[in-house]
């Protein structure tokens, strides 16, 4: 399928990532379906997007016309059957393999044969999902970074099953929504950015758990000495500590290497429900959820 033939994009999962990906696609001119199994989550996503877009208007980054037009292009749905005419799907649900495989089976049945089925996951490569469909050549990873409204880079990953035409169409969609795509010709868990970031995260957690410094001091060093815009612990709070936990769990299941297990401090925070900004507390405490826009 050629990129110019893509008219409608569906985003599955209305959490922070999914909802922002949907808005980015709508701002890029595409008709968008934002799907979630719970209608209440869709209402929350719409309210959050309205707040973020209002802030962007106030800062002069977008005009009221651009925002109004983008919202007019988004349809909110809790019924997968509404995807019967969609051309390009971006899955952004929980970072667990079996729910994703189940979803891809259903998407394969519901969406048109020409539809590209992409996952936003940076841990679960598309080869683990492609055989759940009858169109493996149209399955790939399209990985946005959090917050998707702000971050410019998108990693497009071509699995051994992915057709070149599919990868090219995905790259062009990313360009059309004014993001910068990078194409990985081969799969590898974590892709480029998160593999590099993961090494930094591991070392930061090691230093914290062994009492070398506090999480605030480690974040400060990364910002002031390494010139990072945000420290590793503040970043975990932003993306969700549970996301870090699920990613490491998935990697451990794949490798069996004890070094890939979630860090003890991360597991403890997930067990206490301290998930970061979205829960009001993680490594830091927040008066209200905060999303940079």
Tab-separated table of C-alpha atoms in Angstrom:
chain	number	residue	atom	x	y	z
A	1	UNK	CA	0.000	0.000	0.000
A	2	UNK	CA	1.299	3.443	-0.926
A	3	UNK	CA	1.393	6.148	1.743
A	4	UNK	CA	-0.700	8.533	-0.376
A	5	UNK	CA	-3.537	6.000	-0.230
A	6	UNK	CA	-3.664	6.139	3.576
A	7	UNK	CA	-6.648	8.264	4.577
A	8	UNK	CA	-7.628	6.931	8.001
A	9	UNK	CA	-5.399	5.950	10.918
A	10	UNK	CA	-6.615	4.045	13.968
A	11	UNK	CA	-4.812	4.207	17.305
A	12	UNK	CA	-5.622	1.430	19.788
A	13	UNK	CA	-5.240	2.424	23.432
A	14	UNK	CA	-6.150	5.873	24.753
A	15	UNK	CA	-3.499	6.246	27.427
A	16	UNK	CA	-0.953	9.051	27.345
A	17	UNK	CA	0.904	7.608	24.354
A	18	UNK	CA	-2.091	6.493	22.343
A	19	UNK	CA	-4.071	9.689	22.782
A	20	UNK	CA	-1.102	11.891	21.870
A	21	UNK	CA	-0.264	9.760	18.826
A	22	UNK	CA	-3.876	10.169	17.720
A	23	UNK	CA	-3.652	13.951	18.062
A	24	UNK	CA	-0.331	14.093	16.209
A	25	UNK	CA	-1.893	12.142	13.331
A	26	UNK	CA	-4.958	14.421	13.292
A	27	UNK	CA	-2.761	17.526	13.292
A	28	UNK	CA	-0.971	15.946	10.331
A	29	UNK	CA	-4.226	15.881	8.395
A	30	UNK	CA	-5.332	12.276	8.811
A	31	UNK	CA	-8.783	11.128	9.869
A	32	UNK	CA	-8.242	9.258	13.144
A	33	UNK	CA	-10.100	6.693	15.218
A	34	UNK	CA	-8.938	6.561	18.842
A	35	UNK	CA	-10.081	3.241	20.290
A	36	UNK	CA	-10.245	1.956	23.837
A	37	UNK	CA	-12.300	-0.825	25.383
A	38	UNK	CA	-13.426	1.532	28.167
A	39	UNK	CA	-15.484	4.584	27.228
A	40	UNK	CA	-14.437	6.375	30.420
A	41	UNK	CA	-10.802	6.228	29.312
A	42	UNK	CA	-11.786	7.824	26.012
A	43	UNK	CA	-13.507	10.667	27.874
A	44	UNK	CA	-10.390	11.138	30.013
A	45	UNK	CA	-8.177	11.109	26.926
A	46	UNK	CA	-10.292	13.745	25.198
A	47	UNK	CA	-10.230	15.977	28.287
A	48	UNK	CA	-6.448	15.621	28.588
A	49	UNK	CA	-5.946	16.454	24.919
A	50	UNK	CA	-8.159	19.518	25.210
A	51	UNK	CA	-6.061	20.744	28.121
A	52	UNK	CA	-2.806	20.135	26.263
A	53	UNK	CA	-4.058	21.795	23.075
A	54	UNK	CA	-5.312	24.828	25.006
A	55	UNK	CA	-1.826	25.224	26.457
A	56	UNK	CA	-0.294	25.028	22.987
A	57	UNK	CA	-2.662	27.706	21.701
A	58	UNK	CA	-1.784	29.947	24.642
A	59	UNK	CA	1.926	29.510	23.898
A	60	UNK	CA	1.392	30.316	20.237
A	61	UNK	CA	2.529	26.901	19.028
A	62	UNK	CA	-0.818	26.163	17.352
A	63	UNK	CA	-3.735	28.257	16.175
A	64	UNK	CA	-7.299	27.740	17.338
A	65	UNK	CA	-8.193	26.774	13.777
A	66	UNK	CA	-5.521	24.042	13.698
A	67	UNK	CA	-6.728	22.606	16.994
A	68	UNK	CA	-10.419	22.761	16.087
A	69	UNK	CA	-9.710	21.091	12.753
A	70	UNK	CA	-7.649	18.344	14.425
A	71	UNK	CA	-10.340	17.526	16.985
A	72	UNK	CA	-12.891	17.356	14.156
A	73	UNK	CA	-10.790	14.605	12.565
A	74	UNK	CA	-10.759	12.386	15.689
A	75	UNK	CA	-13.491	9.836	16.301
A	76	UNK	CA	-13.600	8.105	19.698
A	77	UNK	CA	-14.672	4.462	19.666
A	78	UNK	CA	-14.966	1.479	21.981
A	79	UNK	CA	-16.003	-0.877	19.148
A	80	UNK	CA	-13.274	-2.445	17.007
A	81	UNK	CA	-15.801	-2.905	14.208
A	82	UNK	CA	-15.449	0.830	13.576
A	83	UNK	CA	-12.032	0.016	12.094
A	84	UNK	CA	-13.556	-1.766	9.090
A	85	UNK	CA	-12.367	0.999	6.724
A	86	UNK	CA	-9.102	2.036	8.372
A	87	UNK	CA	-5.848	2.000	6.393
A	88	UNK	CA	-3.175	2.104	9.088
A	89	UNK	CA	-3.350	0.879	12.699
A	90	UNK	CA	-1.006	1.883	15.517
A	91	UNK	CA	-1.373	-0.340	18.584
A	92	UNK	CA	-0.492	1.307	21.915
A	93	UNK	CA	-1.972	-0.977	24.570
A	94	UNK	CA	-0.371	-2.581	27.638
A	95	UNK	CA	3.196	-3.828	27.127
A	96	UNK	CA	2.319	-7.538	27.351
A	97	UNK	CA	2.682	-10.042	24.526
A	98	UNK	CA	-0.518	-12.082	24.729
A	99	UNK	CA	-2.948	-9.123	24.830
A	100	UNK	CA	-1.135	-7.702	21.794
A	101	UNK	CA	-1.311	-11.010	19.916
A	102	UNK	CA	-5.028	-11.309	20.688
A	103	UNK	CA	-5.580	-7.780	19.430
A	104	UNK	CA	-3.651	-8.385	16.203
A	105	UNK	CA	-5.746	-11.502	15.523
A	106	UNK	CA	-8.896	-9.420	15.834
A	107	UNK	CA	-7.486	-6.548	13.793
A	108	UNK	CA	-6.598	-9.004	11.036
A	109	UNK	CA	-10.235	-10.102	10.895
A	110	UNK	CA	-11.781	-6.619	11.060
A	111	UNK	CA	-9.544	-4.294	9.045
A	112	UNK	CA	-9.311	-4.302	5.225
A	113	UNK	CA	-6.690	-6.565	3.659
A	114	UNK	CA	-4.600	-3.581	2.618
A	115	UNK	CA	-4.329	-2.160	6.154
A	116	UNK	CA	-0.910	-1.888	7.759
A	117	UNK	CA	-0.826	-3.137	11.356
A	118	UNK	CA	1.860	-1.448	13.442
A	119	UNK	CA	2.780	-1.694	17.101
A	120	UNK	CA	4.169	1.222	19.089
A	121	UNK	CA	6.067	-1.203	21.330
A	122	UNK	CA	9.830	-0.835	21.615
A	123	UNK	CA	10.236	-4.139	23.443
A	124	UNK	CA	7.904	-6.541	21.670
A	125	UNK	CA	9.155	-6.801	18.109
A	126	UNK	CA	6.594	-7.197	15.360
A	127	UNK	CA	7.825	-10.711	14.507
A	128	UNK	CA	6.157	-11.830	17.747
A	129	UNK	CA	2.835	-10.489	16.445
A	130	UNK	CA	2.991	-11.018	12.696
A	131	UNK	CA	2.121	-14.727	12.779
A	132	UNK	CA	-1.106	-13.889	14.612
A	133	UNK	CA	-2.260	-12.396	11.309
A	134	UNK	CA	-2.638	-13.509	7.693
A	135	UNK	CA	-0.690	-10.455	6.524
A	136	UNK	CA	2.764	-10.636	8.153
A	137	UNK	CA	4.194	-8.552	5.308
A	138	UNK	CA	2.052	-5.624	6.500
A	139	UNK	CA	3.130	-5.796	10.170
A	140	UNK	CA	5.894	-3.601	11.637
A	141	UNK	CA	6.935	-1.501	14.637
A	142	UNK	CA	6.323	2.253	14.570
A	143	UNK	CA	7.751	3.509	17.866
A	144	UNK	CA	6.905	7.002	19.112
A	145	UNK	CA	8.598	8.534	22.145
A	146	UNK	CA	6.831	9.981	25.174
A	147	UNK	CA	5.437	12.633	25.081
A	148	UNK	CA	4.474	12.028	21.462
A	149	UNK	CA	3.222	15.604	21.015
A	150	UNK	CA	6.727	16.892	21.722
A	151	UNK	CA	9.275	14.246	20.752
A	152	UNK	CA	10.329	14.486	17.103
A	153	UNK	CA	11.842	11.058	16.457
A	154	UNK	CA	9.940	7.896	15.475
A	155	UNK	CA	11.657	4.518	15.014
A	156	UNK	CA	10.245	2.389	12.187
A	157	UNK	CA	11.434	-1.205	12.418
A	158	UNK	CA	11.352	-3.691	9.580
A	159	UNK	CA	11.076	-7.300	10.742
A	160	UNK	CA	12.128	-10.246	8.564
A	161	UNK	CA	8.471	-10.596	7.541
A	162	UNK	CA	7.872	-6.903	6.764
A	163	UNK	CA	7.569	-5.888	3.112
A	164	UNK	CA	9.731	-3.006	1.950
A	165	UNK	CA	6.563	-1.284	0.719
A	166	UNK	CA	5.134	-1.444	4.255
A	167	UNK	CA	8.249	0.102	5.784
A	168	UNK	CA	8.302	2.843	3.159
A	169	UNK	CA	4.621	3.646	3.706
A	170	UNK	CA	5.169	3.850	7.470
A	171	UNK	CA	8.162	6.144	6.987
A	172	UNK	CA	6.127	8.443	4.756
A	173	UNK	CA	3.237	8.603	7.254
A	174	UNK	CA	5.736	9.664	9.934
A	175	UNK	CA	7.051	12.399	7.649
A	176	UNK	CA	3.502	13.540	6.863
A	177	UNK	CA	2.786	14.108	10.566
A	178	UNK	CA	5.949	16.216	10.765
A	179	UNK	CA	8.053	13.745	12.721
A	180	UNK	CA	11.538	12.481	11.871
A	181	UNK	CA	11.620	8.749	11.049
A	182	UNK	CA	14.582	6.406	11.420
A	183	UNK	CA	14.412	2.999	9.726
A	184	UNK	CA	15.901	-0.074	11.374
A	185	UNK	CA	16.509	-2.712	8.727
A	186	UNK	CA	16.638	-5.494	11.345
A	187	UNK	CA	14.774	-6.183	14.570
A	188	UNK	CA	16.377	-5.908	17.979
A	189	UNK	CA	14.537	-5.507	21.275
A	190	UNK	CA	14.675	-1.928	22.503
A	191	UNK	CA	15.684	-0.626	19.060
A	192	UNK	CA	18.245	2.193	19.173
A	193	UNK	CA	17.256	4.875	21.678
A	194	UNK	CA	15.936	2.615	24.419
A	195	UNK	CA	18.886	0.234	24.217
A	196	UNK	CA	21.226	3.147	24.848
A	197	UNK	CA	18.909	4.645	27.470
A	198	UNK	CA	18.501	1.255	29.165
A	199	UNK	CA	22.204	1.086	29.969
A	200	UNK	CA	22.022	4.513	31.586
A	201	UNK	CA	18.888	3.526	33.552
A	202	UNK	CA	20.548	0.342	34.825
A	203	UNK	CA	23.565	2.244	36.093
A	204	UNK	CA	21.393	4.948	37.693
A	205	UNK	CA	19.339	2.338	39.566
A	206	UNK	CA	22.510	0.503	40.641
A	207	UNK	CA	23.956	3.721	42.084
A	208	UNK	CA	20.701	4.468	43.923
A	209	UNK	CA	20.124	0.980	45.337
A	210	UNK	CA	23.705	0.768	46.583
A	211	UNK	CA	23.544	4.114	48.348
A	212	UNK	CA	26.034	6.067	46.260
A	213	UNK	CA	23.650	9.002	45.787
A	214	UNK	CA	19.981	9.941	45.962
A	215	UNK	CA	17.754	9.815	42.897
A	216	UNK	CA	17.615	13.632	42.930
A	217	UNK	CA	21.416	13.873	42.845
A	218	UNK	CA	21.728	11.295	40.073
A	219	UNK	CA	19.140	13.160	37.994
A	220	UNK	CA	20.999	16.420	38.642
A	221	UNK	CA	24.292	14.936	37.435
A	222	UNK	CA	22.675	13.701	34.215
A	223	UNK	CA	21.179	17.130	33.566
A	224	UNK	CA	24.137	19.315	34.509
A	225	UNK	CA	27.098	17.111	33.554
A	226	UNK	CA	25.668	15.148	30.622
A	227	UNK	CA	23.340	17.914	29.415
A	228	UNK	CA	20.300	15.614	29.388
A	229	UNK	CA	16.987	17.509	29.442
A	230	UNK	CA	15.637	15.192	32.148
A	231	UNK	CA	17.215	12.749	34.590
A	232	UNK	CA	16.607	8.969	34.434
A	233	UNK	CA	14.343	8.830	37.500
A	234	UNK	CA	12.256	11.808	36.426
A	235	UNK	CA	12.017	10.154	33.001
A	236	UNK	CA	10.755	6.897	34.532
A	237	UNK	CA	8.123	8.905	36.386
A	238	UNK	CA	7.100	10.574	33.127
A	239	UNK	CA	6.843	7.416	31.025
A	240	UNK	CA	5.416	5.281	33.846
A	241	UNK	CA	7.348	3.094	36.274
A	242	UNK	CA	4.983	0.243	35.427
A	243	UNK	CA	6.040	0.538	31.779
A	244	UNK	CA	9.674	0.094	32.823
A	245	UNK	CA	8.615	-2.915	34.908
A	246	UNK	CA	6.683	-4.609	32.084
A	247	UNK	CA	9.499	-3.966	29.612
A	248	UNK	CA	12.057	-5.606	31.885
A	249	UNK	CA	9.713	-8.502	32.648
A	250	UNK	CA	9.275	-9.126	28.925
A	251	UNK	CA	13.021	-8.987	28.338
A	252	UNK	CA	13.698	-11.398	31.225
A	253	UNK	CA	11.137	-13.840	29.834
A	254	UNK	CA	12.954	-13.725	26.497
A	255	UNK	CA	16.517	-14.062	27.766
A	256	UNK	CA	16.273	-15.782	31.164
A	257	UNK	CA	19.166	-13.538	32.203
A	258	UNK	CA	18.824	-12.407	35.828
A	259	UNK	CA	20.365	-9.075	34.866
A	260	UNK	CA	17.280	-8.371	32.763
A	261	UNK	CA	14.841	-8.689	35.674
A	262	UNK	CA	13.128	-5.472	36.830
A	263	UNK	CA	15.119	-3.709	39.532
A	264	UNK	CA	13.931	-4.382	43.067
A	265	UNK	CA	13.154	-0.724	43.697
A	266	UNK	CA	11.065	-0.588	40.499
A	267	UNK	CA	9.123	-3.724	41.468
A	268	UNK	CA	8.434	-2.345	44.943
A	269	UNK	CA	7.074	0.905	43.525
A	270	UNK	CA	4.783	-0.934	41.116
A	271	UNK	CA	3.487	-3.091	43.984
A	272	UNK	CA	2.724	0.073	45.984
A	273	UNK	CA	1.015	1.716	43.019
A	274	UNK	CA	3.673	4.426	42.814
A	275	UNK	CA	3.746	4.591	39.029
A	276	UNK	CA	5.019	8.129	38.479
A	277	UNK	CA	3.193	11.219	37.295
A	278	UNK	CA	0.038	9.356	36.328
A	279	UNK	CA	-0.468	8.135	39.910
A	280	UNK	CA	0.806	11.319	41.574
A	281	UNK	CA	3.847	9.631	43.057
A	282	UNK	CA	6.878	7.741	41.784
A	283	UNK	CA	10.444	8.645	42.598
A	284	UNK	CA	9.038	12.161	43.005
A	285	UNK	CA	5.687	13.399	44.314
A	286	UNK	CA	3.331	15.389	42.070
A	287	UNK	CA	0.411	17.627	43.006
A	288	UNK	CA	-1.280	16.716	39.717
A	289	UNK	CA	-0.450	14.782	36.551
A	290	UNK	CA	1.858	16.866	34.376
A	291	UNK	CA	2.391	16.472	30.647
A	292	UNK	CA	4.791	18.694	28.790
A	293	UNK	CA	3.080	20.240	25.783
